[in-house]
Amino acid sequence: MTIAGRTNTVLRAGILRAADDRHVQGFMSRYGMRLGAARFVAGEDLEECVAVLRRLAEQGLHTNTTLLGESVRDPAEAEAVADEYGRVLERLHAEKLPCNVALKLTHLGLELDEEVAYANVERVVGIAGRLGSFVRIDMEQSSVVDATLRIYRRLREGGHDRVGTVLQAYLFRTEQDLESLLPLAPNLRFVKGAYLEPPEIAYANKADVDEAYFRLVETALRRGAYAAIATHDEALIERCLAFAEREGIGRDRFELQMLFGVRPALQLDLVRRGYKVLTATPYGPEWYPYLMRRLAERPANLGFFARNVVRR
């Protein structure tokens, strides 16, 4: 690993540990939006988020939105989150926005009970189906991968087609997970991975993660899955696009996904080239863990925050 690679690895680990530090969290919760979190989070409530979604739609971008939060262990709170997602889907439909939703199963009670999470997400997916929308089940830390995939399979086998999930390239297991999902003709988002996982189960070297990522996209596109290529790595994006072009894979079989506030010029350039680009545009008061994972994915974003702190 290069010196730069080792430096990024150390920074990433430090950022992810800070995500769990209550002192840092308290400071960021009070000042973080003013210091720059608003670049990556579309407000703390749905009204603020909808205004951002409208602006992105005017630029030709598709979007998804997420009510930020995770690790809910109270059944009533998990049910309330599902209710809120239902209201979000209704609002997006009423606004006629090219936007769907993404959610975390731990926000719907997965760490409390798998059946609670299933009942809540099935209700949200049912609303999305009625409205002609779509739900993406996000992937979280390795401890909940099996339960997340079980719930996704159960939804698909229960007749719910407007639902997809996410696979993380840095986990050694992911190629086998993809193989097991392919009979479902799944809609899958591919990401590199944003959690701090031990070296026994995950690649640590960026080059290894990149190669695993490309193999996953290649396999998915060759074998009938819909691929959401979610990365800001321009070289990797171009490699995936060149593969699709070379293999004659239509642009209706994949889309490109990036995060709100990250490489917006690249997003618009890809739209101009005729590709479908979806911008992940989250909102909500519980934005801190999300923000820290975004900084960990690209430690260079720390400079953006540092500049804002200095200006204050």
Coordinates of C-alpha atoms in Angstrom, one line a residue:
M1 CA 0.0 0.0 0.0
T2 CA 1.3 3.5 -0.9
I3 CA 2.0 6.2 1.8
A4 CA -1.1 8.1 0.5
G5 CA -3.1 4.9 0.8
R6 CA -2.0 4.2 4.4
T7 CA -2.7 7.9 5.3
N8 CA -6.2 7.6 3.9
T9 CA -6.7 4.3 5.8
V10 CA -5.7 5.9 9.1
L11 CA -7.8 9.0 8.5
R12 CA -10.8 6.8 7.5
A13 CA -10.5 4.8 10.7
G14 CA -10.2 7.9 12.8
I15 CA -13.3 9.5 11.2
L16 CA -15.4 6.4 11.7
R17 CA -14.4 6.2 15.4
A18 CA -15.4 9.8 15.8
A19 CA -18.8 8.9 14.5
D20 CA -19.4 7.1 17.8
D21 CA -17.8 9.7 20.0
R22 CA -20.6 11.5 22.0
H23 CA -18.5 14.7 22.5
V24 CA -17.8 15.1 18.8
Q25 CA -21.4 14.2 18.0
G26 CA -22.7 16.9 20.4
F27 CA -20.5 19.6 18.9
M28 CA -21.4 18.6 15.3
S29 CA -25.1 18.4 16.1
R30 CA -25.0 22.0 17.3
Y31 CA -22.7 23.5 14.7
G32 CA -22.2 21.0 11.9
M33 CA -24.9 22.2 9.5
R34 CA -23.4 25.7 9.6
L35 CA -19.9 24.4 9.2
G36 CA -20.7 22.6 6.0
A37 CA -22.9 19.5 6.6
A38 CA -25.6 21.2 4.5
R39 CA -23.4 20.5 1.4
F40 CA -24.2 16.8 1.9
V41 CA -27.6 16.8 3.6
A42 CA -30.7 18.4 2.0
G43 CA -32.0 19.9 5.2
E44 CA -33.4 18.7 8.5
D45 CA -37.0 18.3 7.4
L46 CA -39.0 17.2 4.4
E47 CA -39.9 20.7 3.2
E48 CA -36.3 21.7 3.0
C49 CA -35.5 18.4 1.2
V50 CA -38.3 18.8 -1.4
A51 CA -37.0 22.2 -2.4
V52 CA -33.6 20.6 -3.1
L53 CA -35.2 17.7 -5.0
R54 CA -37.1 20.1 -7.2
R55 CA -33.9 21.9 -8.1
L56 CA -32.1 18.7 -8.9
A57 CA -35.0 17.5 -11.1
E58 CA -34.8 20.8 -13.1
Q59 CA -31.1 19.9 -13.8
G60 CA -32.1 16.5 -15.3
L61 CA -31.1 14.5 -12.3
H62 CA -33.1 11.6 -10.8
T63 CA -33.0 11.3 -7.0
N64 CA -33.7 9.2 -4.0
T65 CA -34.2 10.5 -0.5
T66 CA -33.6 9.0 2.9
L67 CA -34.9 10.0 6.3
L68 CA -31.6 9.7 8.2
G69 CA -31.4 7.5 11.2
E70 CA -30.5 4.0 12.3
S71 CA -30.3 1.5 15.2
V72 CA -33.9 2.0 16.5
R73 CA -34.7 -0.4 19.3
D74 CA -38.2 0.7 20.2
P75 CA -41.0 -0.9 18.3
A76 CA -43.2 2.2 18.4
E77 CA -40.4 4.4 17.1
A78 CA -39.6 1.9 14.3
E79 CA -43.3 1.9 13.3
A80 CA -43.3 5.7 13.3
V81 CA -40.4 5.7 10.9
A82 CA -42.2 3.4 8.5
D83 CA -45.3 5.7 8.8
E84 CA -43.0 8.7 7.9
Y85 CA -41.7 6.9 4.8
G86 CA -45.2 6.3 3.7
R87 CA -45.9 10.0 4.0
V88 CA -42.6 10.8 2.1
L89 CA -43.7 8.5 -0.8
E90 CA -47.1 10.1 -1.0
R91 CA -45.5 13.6 -1.0
L92 CA -43.0 12.7 -3.8
H93 CA -45.9 11.3 -5.8
A94 CA -48.0 14.4 -5.3
E95 CA -45.0 16.6 -6.4
K96 CA -44.4 14.4 -9.5
L97 CA -40.7 14.3 -8.7
P98 CA -38.4 11.7 -10.3
C99 CA -37.5 10.5 -6.8
N100 CA -37.7 7.2 -4.8
V101 CA -36.6 6.4 -1.3
A102 CA -33.8 4.5 0.3
L103 CA -34.0 3.2 3.9
K104 CA -32.0 1.3 6.5
L105 CA -33.5 -1.7 8.1
T106 CA -32.0 -0.9 11.5
H107 CA -34.0 2.3 11.3
L108 CA -37.1 0.1 11.0
G109 CA -36.2 -2.1 14.0
L110 CA -33.9 -4.8 12.6
E111 CA -31.7 -4.8 15.7
L112 CA -34.9 -5.2 17.8
D113 CA -36.4 -8.1 15.8
E114 CA -36.2 -9.2 12.2
E115 CA -39.9 -9.7 12.0
V116 CA -40.5 -6.1 13.2
A117 CA -38.2 -4.8 10.4
Y118 CA -39.9 -7.0 7.8
A119 CA -43.4 -5.9 8.7
N120 CA -42.3 -2.3 8.6
V121 CA -40.4 -2.4 5.3
E122 CA -43.2 -4.5 3.7
R123 CA -45.6 -1.8 4.5
V124 CA -43.4 0.9 2.9
V125 CA -42.7 -1.3 -0.2
G126 CA -46.4 -1.9 -0.6
I127 CA -47.1 1.9 -0.6
A128 CA -44.3 2.3 -3.2
G129 CA -45.8 -0.4 -5.4
R130 CA -49.2 1.3 -5.3
L131 CA -47.7 4.6 -6.3
G132 CA -45.4 3.2 -9.0
S133 CA -42.4 4.2 -7.0
F134 CA -39.4 2.2 -5.7
V135 CA -37.6 1.4 -2.4
R136 CA -33.9 0.7 -2.0
I137 CA -32.9 -1.2 1.1
D138 CA -29.5 0.1 2.1
M139 CA -26.8 -2.2 3.3
E140 CA -25.3 -1.6 6.7
Q141 CA -22.5 -3.1 8.8
S142 CA -21.5 -6.7 8.2
S143 CA -23.4 -7.9 11.3
V144 CA -26.7 -7.3 9.6
V145 CA -25.9 -8.3 6.0
D146 CA -27.5 -11.8 6.3
A147 CA -30.7 -10.4 7.8
T148 CA -30.9 -7.7 5.2
L149 CA -30.5 -10.1 2.3
R150 CA -33.1 -12.5 3.9
I151 CA -35.6 -9.7 4.1
Y152 CA -34.9 -8.6 0.5
R153 CA -35.4 -12.2 -0.8
R154 CA -38.6 -12.6 1.2
L155 CA -40.0 -9.4 -0.2
R156 CA -39.2 -10.4 -3.8
E157 CA -40.5 -13.9 -3.3
G158 CA -43.7 -12.4 -1.8
G159 CA -44.4 -10.6 -5.1
H160 CA -42.8 -7.2 -4.4
D161 CA -40.9 -6.1 -7.5
R162 CA -40.4 -2.4 -6.8
V163 CA -37.6 -3.0 -4.2
G164 CA -33.9 -3.4 -4.5
T165 CA -30.9 -3.6 -2.2
V166 CA -27.2 -2.9 -2.0
L167 CA -24.0 -4.9 -2.2
Q168 CA -20.6 -3.8 -0.8
A169 CA -17.5 -4.5 -2.9
Y170 CA -15.1 -4.5 0.0
L171 CA -16.6 -7.6 1.7
F172 CA -15.0 -10.9 0.6
R173 CA -18.5 -12.5 0.7
T174 CA -20.2 -10.2 -1.8
E175 CA -19.5 -12.1 -5.0
Q176 CA -21.2 -15.2 -3.5
D177 CA -24.1 -13.0 -2.3
L178 CA -24.5 -11.6 -5.8
E179 CA -24.5 -15.2 -7.2
S180 CA -27.3 -16.1 -4.8
L181 CA -29.4 -13.1 -5.8
L182 CA -29.1 -13.4 -9.6
P183 CA -32.1 -15.8 -10.0
L184 CA -34.3 -13.0 -8.7
A185 CA -33.3 -10.7 -11.6
P186 CA -32.5 -8.1 -8.9
N187 CA -32.1 -4.4 -8.9
L188 CA -28.8 -3.8 -7.1
R189 CA -26.8 -0.8 -6.1
F190 CA -23.1 -1.5 -6.0
V191 CA -21.0 0.5 -3.5
K192 CA -17.4 0.2 -2.3
G193 CA -18.4 0.1 1.4
A194 CA -18.4 2.7 4.2
Y195 CA -18.1 0.9 7.5
L196 CA -15.0 0.0 9.5
E197 CA -14.7 -3.8 9.0
P198 CA -12.0 -6.1 10.1
P199 CA -9.3 -7.3 7.6
E200 CA -10.5 -10.9 8.1
I201 CA -13.7 -10.1 6.1
A202 CA -13.0 -7.0 4.0
Y203 CA -10.4 -5.7 1.5
A204 CA -8.3 -2.9 2.9
N205 CA -6.5 -2.0 -0.2
K206 CA -8.3 0.4 -2.6
A207 CA -7.0 -1.4 -5.7
D208 CA -8.5 -4.7 -4.4
V209 CA -11.8 -3.0 -3.7
D210 CA -11.9 -1.4 -7.2
E211 CA -11.3 -4.7 -8.9
A212 CA -14.0 -6.4 -6.8
Y213 CA -16.4 -3.6 -7.6
F214 CA -15.8 -4.0 -11.4
R215 CA -16.2 -7.8 -11.2
L216 CA -19.6 -7.3 -9.5
V217 CA -20.9 -4.8 -12.0
E218 CA -19.6 -7.0 -14.9
T219 CA -21.3 -10.1 -13.5
A220 CA -24.6 -8.3 -12.8
L221 CA -24.9 -6.8 -16.2
R222 CA -23.9 -10.0 -18.0
R223 CA -26.4 -12.0 -16.1
G224 CA -29.6 -9.9 -16.2
A225 CA -29.5 -7.8 -13.1
Y226 CA -30.2 -4.0 -13.1
A227 CA -27.1 -2.3 -11.8
A228 CA -27.0 1.0 -10.0
I229 CA -23.3 1.9 -10.3
A230 CA -22.8 4.1 -7.2
T231 CA -19.3 5.6 -7.1
H232 CA -17.6 8.9 -7.5
D233 CA -14.5 7.3 -8.9
E234 CA -14.4 8.7 -12.4
A235 CA -11.9 6.0 -13.7
L236 CA -14.1 3.2 -12.4
I237 CA -17.2 4.8 -13.8
E238 CA -15.6 5.1 -17.3
R239 CA -14.4 1.5 -17.0
C240 CA -18.0 0.3 -16.3
L241 CA -19.5 2.4 -19.1
A242 CA -16.9 1.1 -21.6
F243 CA -17.7 -2.4 -20.6
A244 CA -21.5 -1.8 -21.1
E245 CA -20.8 -0.2 -24.5
R246 CA -18.5 -3.0 -25.6
E247 CA -21.0 -5.7 -24.5
G248 CA -24.0 -4.0 -26.1
I249 CA -25.7 -3.5 -22.8
G250 CA -28.5 -1.0 -23.1
R251 CA -28.6 2.2 -21.0
D252 CA -31.9 1.0 -19.6
R253 CA -30.1 -1.8 -17.7
F254 CA -28.1 0.5 -15.4
E255 CA -27.8 3.9 -13.9
L256 CA -25.1 6.0 -12.2
Q257 CA -25.6 7.1 -8.6
M258 CA -23.7 9.7 -6.6
L259 CA -24.2 11.6 -3.4
F260 CA -25.7 15.0 -3.0
G261 CA -22.8 17.5 -2.7
V262 CA -20.2 15.2 -4.1
R263 CA -18.8 15.9 -7.7
P264 CA -21.9 17.7 -8.9
A265 CA -20.2 18.8 -12.1
L266 CA -19.4 15.2 -13.0
Q267 CA -23.1 14.3 -12.4
L268 CA -24.3 16.9 -14.8
D269 CA -21.7 16.0 -17.4
L270 CA -22.9 12.4 -17.3
V271 CA -26.5 13.6 -17.7
R272 CA -25.4 15.6 -20.8
R273 CA -23.8 12.4 -22.2
G274 CA -27.2 10.8 -22.0
Y275 CA -26.9 8.6 -18.9
K276 CA -29.4 8.3 -16.1
V277 CA -27.8 9.8 -13.0
L278 CA -29.5 9.5 -9.6
T279 CA -28.4 11.8 -6.7
A280 CA -28.8 10.4 -3.2
T281 CA -30.3 13.3 -1.3
P282 CA -30.9 12.5 2.4
Y283 CA -32.5 14.7 5.0
G284 CA -33.3 14.7 8.7
P285 CA -32.0 15.8 12.1
E286 CA -30.0 12.6 12.7
W287 CA -27.5 13.4 9.9
Y288 CA -24.3 13.0 11.9
P289 CA -23.5 9.3 11.4
Y290 CA -24.3 9.6 7.7
L291 CA -22.0 12.6 7.3
M292 CA -19.1 10.9 9.1
R293 CA -19.3 7.9 6.7
R294 CA -19.3 10.3 3.7
L295 CA -16.1 11.9 5.1
A296 CA -14.6 8.5 5.7
E297 CA -15.2 7.5 2.1
R298 CA -13.3 10.6 0.9
P299 CA -11.1 12.0 3.7
A300 CA -10.3 14.9 1.3
N301 CA -13.7 16.3 2.2
L302 CA -12.2 17.1 5.7
G303 CA -10.5 20.1 4.0
F304 CA -13.9 21.5 3.1
F305 CA -14.9 21.4 6.8
A306 CA -11.6 22.8 7.9
R307 CA -12.0 25.8 5.5
N308 CA -15.4 26.5 6.9
V309 CA -14.2 26.4 10.5
V310 CA -11.4 28.8 9.7
R311 CA -13.9 31.2 8.0
R312 CA -16.0 31.2 11.3

